[in-house]
């Protein structure tokens, strides 16, 4: 499946505001690239484990939790995360961690792909980057700096609010979705995202992953989110 086909597939669209990813029987989405496509920035073995083991475990544990609570199992994952108080207490943490893990990684994979020299935000996103950060270089510097501030496991997020881009971070598998905000994209800073190749050098990982962000996809997503 090509990236363009994937963008238009149900799985990809499920992450846009108008569509919803149903929590019931969550499934591991296919990667929109070969496991070695991100080399040398992200190694194939890390991708195999990250997608095939870590993400699969979030999916399995989310399904396991929801199977015990049919009353909420049919709700979209985004809705469950936005209103965790409505999720029965016995599975609330499981939904937060595993539903979050599933949603976060599903978006993450879509925003990654083969390095394309000179790739950069386009159109409205390019203008928003200029307005919010003064340019792409400053934007990427702020993303890397934010990634270094996350203590332990978490994510760096870019959201679009009132025409401006905002960089924020979250612990564990929390995300802007929990506050009802659809993120533009996120960068996974859990050690499982980089430890095999970069060990403790998160700064090197952050610099590397910015080489494989698919700015065409993110630019298109920006248009959808800010419609
Ligand atoms: Fe991850």
PDB file of N, CA and C in Angstrom, residues 94-150:
ATOM      1  N   UNK A  94      -5.772   1.078  32.619  1.00  0.00           N
ATOM      2  CA  UNK A  94      -5.421   0.251  31.459  1.00  0.00           C
ATOM      3  C   UNK A  94      -5.786   0.960  30.161  1.00  0.00           C
ATOM      4  N   UNK A  95      -6.946   1.624  30.156  1.00  0.00           N
ATOM      5  CA  UNK A  95      -7.371   2.364  28.966  1.00  0.00           C
ATOM      6  C   UNK A  95      -6.456   3.573  28.746  1.00  0.00           C
ATOM      7  N   UNK A  96      -6.149   4.267  29.825  1.00  0.00           N
ATOM      8  CA  UNK A  96      -5.262   5.440  29.717  1.00  0.00           C
ATOM      9  C   UNK A  96      -3.911   5.045  29.119  1.00  0.00           C
ATOM     10  N   UNK A  97      -3.326   3.987  29.646  1.00  0.00           N
ATOM     11  CA  UNK A  97      -1.981   3.606  29.212  1.00  0.00           C
ATOM     12  C   UNK A  97      -1.969   2.876  27.870  1.00  0.00           C
ATOM     13  N   UNK A  98      -2.891   1.936  27.702  1.00  0.00           N
ATOM     14  CA  UNK A  98      -2.858   1.116  26.487  1.00  0.00           C
ATOM     15  C   UNK A  98      -3.655   1.722  25.341  1.00  0.00           C
ATOM     16  N   UNK A  99      -4.780   2.374  25.671  1.00  0.00           N
ATOM     17  CA  UNK A  99      -5.505   3.116  24.642  1.00  0.00           C
ATOM     18  C   UNK A  99      -4.647   4.272  24.160  1.00  0.00           C
ATOM     19  N   UNK A 100      -4.000   4.935  25.118  1.00  0.00           N
ATOM     20  CA  UNK A 100      -3.084   6.020  24.762  1.00  0.00           C
ATOM     21  C   UNK A 100      -1.931   5.506  23.919  1.00  0.00           C
ATOM     22  N   UNK A 101      -1.354   4.407  24.335  1.00  0.00           N
ATOM     23  CA  UNK A 101      -0.235   3.836  23.583  1.00  0.00           C
ATOM     24  C   UNK A 101      -0.633   3.473  22.159  1.00  0.00           C
ATOM     25  N   UNK A 102      -1.825   2.909  22.014  1.00  0.00           N
ATOM     26  CA  UNK A 102      -2.309   2.521  20.689  1.00  0.00           C
ATOM     27  C   UNK A 102      -2.528   3.755  19.805  1.00  0.00           C
ATOM     28  N   UNK A 103      -3.203   4.746  20.339  1.00  0.00           N
ATOM     29  CA  UNK A 103      -3.512   5.946  19.553  1.00  0.00           C
ATOM     30  C   UNK A 103      -2.229   6.721  19.206  1.00  0.00           C
ATOM     31  N   UNK A 104      -1.368   6.888  20.205  1.00  0.00           N
ATOM     32  CA  UNK A 104      -0.139   7.661  19.993  1.00  0.00           C
ATOM     33  C   UNK A 104       0.741   7.028  18.915  1.00  0.00           C
ATOM     34  N   UNK A 105       0.919   5.712  19.018  1.00  0.00           N
ATOM     35  CA  UNK A 105       1.795   5.047  18.048  1.00  0.00           C
ATOM     36  C   UNK A 105       1.160   4.988  16.665  1.00  0.00           C
ATOM     37  N   UNK A 106      -0.168   4.856  16.605  1.00  0.00           N
ATOM     38  CA  UNK A 106      -0.843   4.808  15.302  1.00  0.00           C
ATOM     39  C   UNK A 106      -0.591   6.093  14.525  1.00  0.00           C
ATOM     40  N   UNK A 107      -0.597   7.218  15.231  1.00  0.00           N
ATOM     41  CA  UNK A 107      -0.281   8.489  14.564  1.00  0.00           C
ATOM     42  C   UNK A 107       1.213   8.581  14.255  1.00  0.00           C
ATOM     43  N   UNK A 108       2.029   8.162  15.199  1.00  0.00           N
ATOM     44  CA  UNK A 108       3.489   8.260  15.046  1.00  0.00           C
ATOM     45  C   UNK A 108       3.954   7.592  13.744  1.00  0.00           C
ATOM     46  N   UNK A 109       3.477   6.362  13.505  1.00  0.00           N
ATOM     47  CA  UNK A 109       3.933   5.636  12.303  1.00  0.00           C
ATOM     48  C   UNK A 109       3.578   6.387  11.022  1.00  0.00           C
ATOM     49  N   UNK A 110       2.421   7.002  11.041  1.00  0.00           N
ATOM     50  CA  UNK A 110       1.991   7.706   9.825  1.00  0.00           C
ATOM     51  C   UNK A 110       2.859   8.915   9.511  1.00  0.00           C
ATOM     52  N   UNK A 111       3.479   9.471  10.553  1.00  0.00           N
ATOM     53  CA  UNK A 111       4.259  10.695  10.334  1.00  0.00           C
ATOM     54  C   UNK A 111       5.720  10.403   9.998  1.00  0.00           C
ATOM     55  N   UNK A 112       6.085   9.111   9.968  1.00  0.00           N
ATOM     56  CA  UNK A 112       7.472   8.734   9.684  1.00  0.00           C
ATOM     57  C   UNK A 112       7.595   8.086   8.311  1.00  0.00           C
ATOM     58  N   UNK A 113       8.797   8.142   7.748  1.00  0.00           N
ATOM     59  CA  UNK A 113       9.053   7.488   6.465  1.00  0.00           C
ATOM     60  C   UNK A 113      10.462   7.791   5.999  1.00  0.00           C
ATOM     61  N   UNK A 114      10.769   7.280   4.837  1.00  0.00           N
ATOM     62  CA  UNK A 114      12.118   7.413   4.280  1.00  0.00           C
ATOM     63  C   UNK A 114      12.572   8.875   4.245  1.00  0.00           C
ATOM     64  N   UNK A 115      13.837   9.073   4.580  1.00  0.00           N
ATOM     65  CA  UNK A 115      14.413  10.419   4.553  1.00  0.00           C
ATOM     66  C   UNK A 115      14.377  10.994   3.139  1.00  0.00           C
ATOM     67  N   UNK A 116      13.916  12.195   3.056  1.00  0.00           N
ATOM     68  CA  UNK A 116      13.856  12.864   1.759  1.00  0.00           C
ATOM     69  C   UNK A 116      14.571  14.206   1.896  1.00  0.00           C
ATOM     70  N   UNK A 117      15.783  14.315   1.308  1.00  0.00           N
ATOM     71  CA  UNK A 117      16.565  15.540   1.491  1.00  0.00           C
ATOM     72  C   UNK A 117      15.770  16.783   1.097  1.00  0.00           C
ATOM     73  N   UNK A 118      15.826  17.777   1.929  1.00  0.00           N
ATOM     74  CA  UNK A 118      15.148  19.037   1.617  1.00  0.00           C
ATOM     75  C   UNK A 118      13.683  19.077   1.963  1.00  0.00           C
ATOM     76  N   UNK A 119      13.149  17.961   2.478  1.00  0.00           N
ATOM     77  CA  UNK A 119      11.724  17.937   2.823  1.00  0.00           C
ATOM     78  C   UNK A 119      11.450  18.953   3.934  1.00  0.00           C
ATOM     79  N   UNK A 120      10.322  19.622   3.841  1.00  0.00           N
ATOM     80  CA  UNK A 120       9.974  20.655   4.834  1.00  0.00           C
ATOM     81  C   UNK A 120       8.475  20.873   4.815  1.00  0.00           C
ATOM     82  N   UNK A 121       7.940  21.478   5.881  1.00  0.00           N
ATOM     83  CA  UNK A 121       6.512  21.808   5.895  1.00  0.00           C
ATOM     84  C   UNK A 121       6.130  22.644   4.673  1.00  0.00           C
ATOM     85  N   UNK A 122       4.887  22.445   4.247  1.00  0.00           N
ATOM     86  CA  UNK A 122       4.402  23.159   3.058  1.00  0.00           C
ATOM     87  C   UNK A 122       3.159  23.973   3.388  1.00  0.00           C
ATOM     88  N   UNK A 123       2.847  24.898   2.515  1.00  0.00           N
ATOM     89  CA  UNK A 123       1.584  25.622   2.562  1.00  0.00           C
ATOM     90  C   UNK A 123       1.302  26.274   3.902  1.00  0.00           C
ATOM     91  N   UNK A 124       0.098  26.004   4.405  1.00  0.00           N
ATOM     92  CA  UNK A 124      -0.336  26.638   5.658  1.00  0.00           C
ATOM     93  C   UNK A 124       0.551  26.254   6.829  1.00  0.00           C
ATOM     94  N   UNK A 125       1.030  25.006   6.831  1.00  0.00           N
ATOM     95  CA  UNK A 125       1.900  24.588   7.935  1.00  0.00           C
ATOM     96  C   UNK A 125       3.206  25.371   7.904  1.00  0.00           C
ATOM     97  N   UNK A 126       3.766  25.568   6.714  1.00  0.00           N
ATOM     98  CA  UNK A 126       5.013  26.338   6.602  1.00  0.00           C
ATOM     99  C   UNK A 126       4.802  27.747   7.151  1.00  0.00           C
ATOM    100  N   UNK A 127       3.656  28.326   6.835  1.00  0.00           N
ATOM    101  CA  UNK A 127       3.361  29.679   7.331  1.00  0.00           C
ATOM    102  C   UNK A 127       3.211  29.681   8.846  1.00  0.00           C
ATOM    103  N   UNK A 128       2.568  28.637   9.373  1.00  0.00           N
ATOM    104  CA  UNK A 128       2.374  28.551  10.821  1.00  0.00           C
ATOM    105  C   UNK A 128       3.703  28.361  11.549  1.00  0.00           C
ATOM    106  N   UNK A 129       4.602  27.589  10.965  1.00  0.00           N
ATOM    107  CA  UNK A 129       5.928  27.386  11.558  1.00  0.00           C
ATOM    108  C   UNK A 129       6.681  28.713  11.598  1.00  0.00           C
ATOM    109  N   UNK A 130       6.588  29.444  10.503  1.00  0.00           N
ATOM    110  CA  UNK A 130       7.256  30.747  10.425  1.00  0.00           C
ATOM    111  C   UNK A 130       6.708  31.697  11.495  1.00  0.00           C
ATOM    112  N   UNK A 131       5.371  31.714  11.584  1.00  0.00           N
ATOM    113  CA  UNK A 131       4.715  32.631  12.515  1.00  0.00           C
ATOM    114  C   UNK A 131       4.983  32.247  13.981  1.00  0.00           C
ATOM    115  N   UNK A 132       4.955  30.957  14.257  1.00  0.00           N
ATOM    116  CA  UNK A 132       5.059  30.509  15.645  1.00  0.00           C
ATOM    117  C   UNK A 132       6.490  30.419  16.151  1.00  0.00           C
ATOM    118  N   UNK A 133       7.423  30.098  15.237  1.00  0.00           N
ATOM    119  CA  UNK A 133       8.797  29.846  15.695  1.00  0.00           C
ATOM    120  C   UNK A 133       9.849  30.673  14.962  1.00  0.00           C
ATOM    121  N   UNK A 134       9.460  31.329  13.897  1.00  0.00           N
ATOM    122  CA  UNK A 134      10.427  32.123  13.145  1.00  0.00           C
ATOM    123  C   UNK A 134      11.159  31.336  12.074  1.00  0.00           C
ATOM    124  N   UNK A 135      10.811  30.058  11.922  1.00  0.00           N
ATOM    125  CA  UNK A 135      11.442  29.252  10.873  1.00  0.00           C
ATOM    126  C   UNK A 135      11.592  27.805  11.286  1.00  0.00           C
ATOM    127  N   UNK A 136      11.899  26.950  10.301  1.00  0.00           N
ATOM    128  CA  UNK A 136      11.974  25.516  10.528  1.00  0.00           C
ATOM    129  C   UNK A 136      13.112  25.141  11.477  1.00  0.00           C
ATOM    130  N   UNK A 137      14.243  25.832  11.340  1.00  0.00           N
ATOM    131  CA  UNK A 137      15.392  25.486  12.184  1.00  0.00           C
ATOM    132  C   UNK A 137      15.073  25.730  13.660  1.00  0.00           C
ATOM    133  N   UNK A 138      14.460  26.868  13.928  1.00  0.00           N
ATOM    134  CA  UNK A 138      14.102  27.193  15.313  1.00  0.00           C
ATOM    135  C   UNK A 138      13.029  26.227  15.830  1.00  0.00           C
ATOM    136  N   UNK A 139      12.103  25.847  14.958  1.00  0.00           N
ATOM    137  CA  UNK A 139      11.054  24.875  15.310  1.00  0.00           C
ATOM    138  C   UNK A 139      11.694  23.550  15.738  1.00  0.00           C
ATOM    139  N   UNK A 140      12.623  23.072  14.925  1.00  0.00           N
ATOM    140  CA  UNK A 140      13.260  21.783  15.236  1.00  0.00           C
ATOM    141  C   UNK A 140      14.124  21.881  16.496  1.00  0.00           C
ATOM    142  N   UNK A 141      14.757  23.012  16.691  1.00  0.00           N
ATOM    143  CA  UNK A 141      15.556  23.188  17.918  1.00  0.00           C
ATOM    144  C   UNK A 141      14.651  23.113  19.153  1.00  0.00           C
ATOM    145  N   UNK A 142      13.486  23.720  19.063  1.00  0.00           N
ATOM    146  CA  UNK A 142      12.553  23.701  20.202  1.00  0.00           C
ATOM    147  C   UNK A 142      11.993  22.300  20.428  1.00  0.00           C
ATOM    148  N   UNK A 143      11.755  21.555  19.344  1.00  0.00           N
ATOM    149  CA  UNK A 143      11.285  20.166  19.485  1.00  0.00           C
ATOM    150  C   UNK A 143      12.333  19.318  20.200  1.00  0.00           C
ATOM    151  N   UNK A 144      13.593  19.481  19.789  1.00  0.00           N
ATOM    152  CA  UNK A 144      14.668  18.696  20.413  1.00  0.00           C
ATOM    153  C   UNK A 144      14.824  19.076  21.882  1.00  0.00           C
ATOM    154  N   UNK A 145      14.766  20.364  22.157  1.00  0.00           N
ATOM    155  CA  UNK A 145      14.907  20.826  23.548  1.00  0.00           C
ATOM    156  C   UNK A 145      13.761  20.288  24.406  1.00  0.00           C
ATOM    157  N   UNK A 146      12.546  20.304  23.848  1.00  0.00           N
ATOM    158  CA  UNK A 146      11.395  19.793  24.604  1.00  0.00           C
ATOM    159  C   UNK A 146      11.568  18.306  24.886  1.00  0.00           C
ATOM    160  N   UNK A 147      12.091  17.582  23.908  1.00  0.00           N
ATOM    161  CA  UNK A 147      12.300  16.135  24.073  1.00  0.00           C
ATOM    162  C   UNK A 147      13.251  15.823  25.215  1.00  0.00           C
ATOM    163  N   UNK A 148      14.202  16.700  25.420  1.00  0.00           N
ATOM    164  CA  UNK A 148      15.181  16.474  26.488  1.00  0.00           C
ATOM    165  C   UNK A 148      14.604  16.779  27.864  1.00  0.00           C
ATOM    166  N   UNK A 149      13.518  17.540  27.915  1.00  0.00           N
ATOM    167  CA  UNK A 149      12.938  17.891  29.217  1.00  0.00           C
ATOM    168  C   UNK A 149      12.028  16.794  29.770  1.00  0.00           C
ATOM    169  N   UNK A 150      11.646  15.826  28.920  1.00  0.00           N
ATOM    170  CA  UNK A 150      10.743  14.777  29.400  1.00  0.00           C
ATOM    171  C   UNK A 150      11.512  13.861  30.343  1.00  0.00           C
TER     172      UNK A 150
END
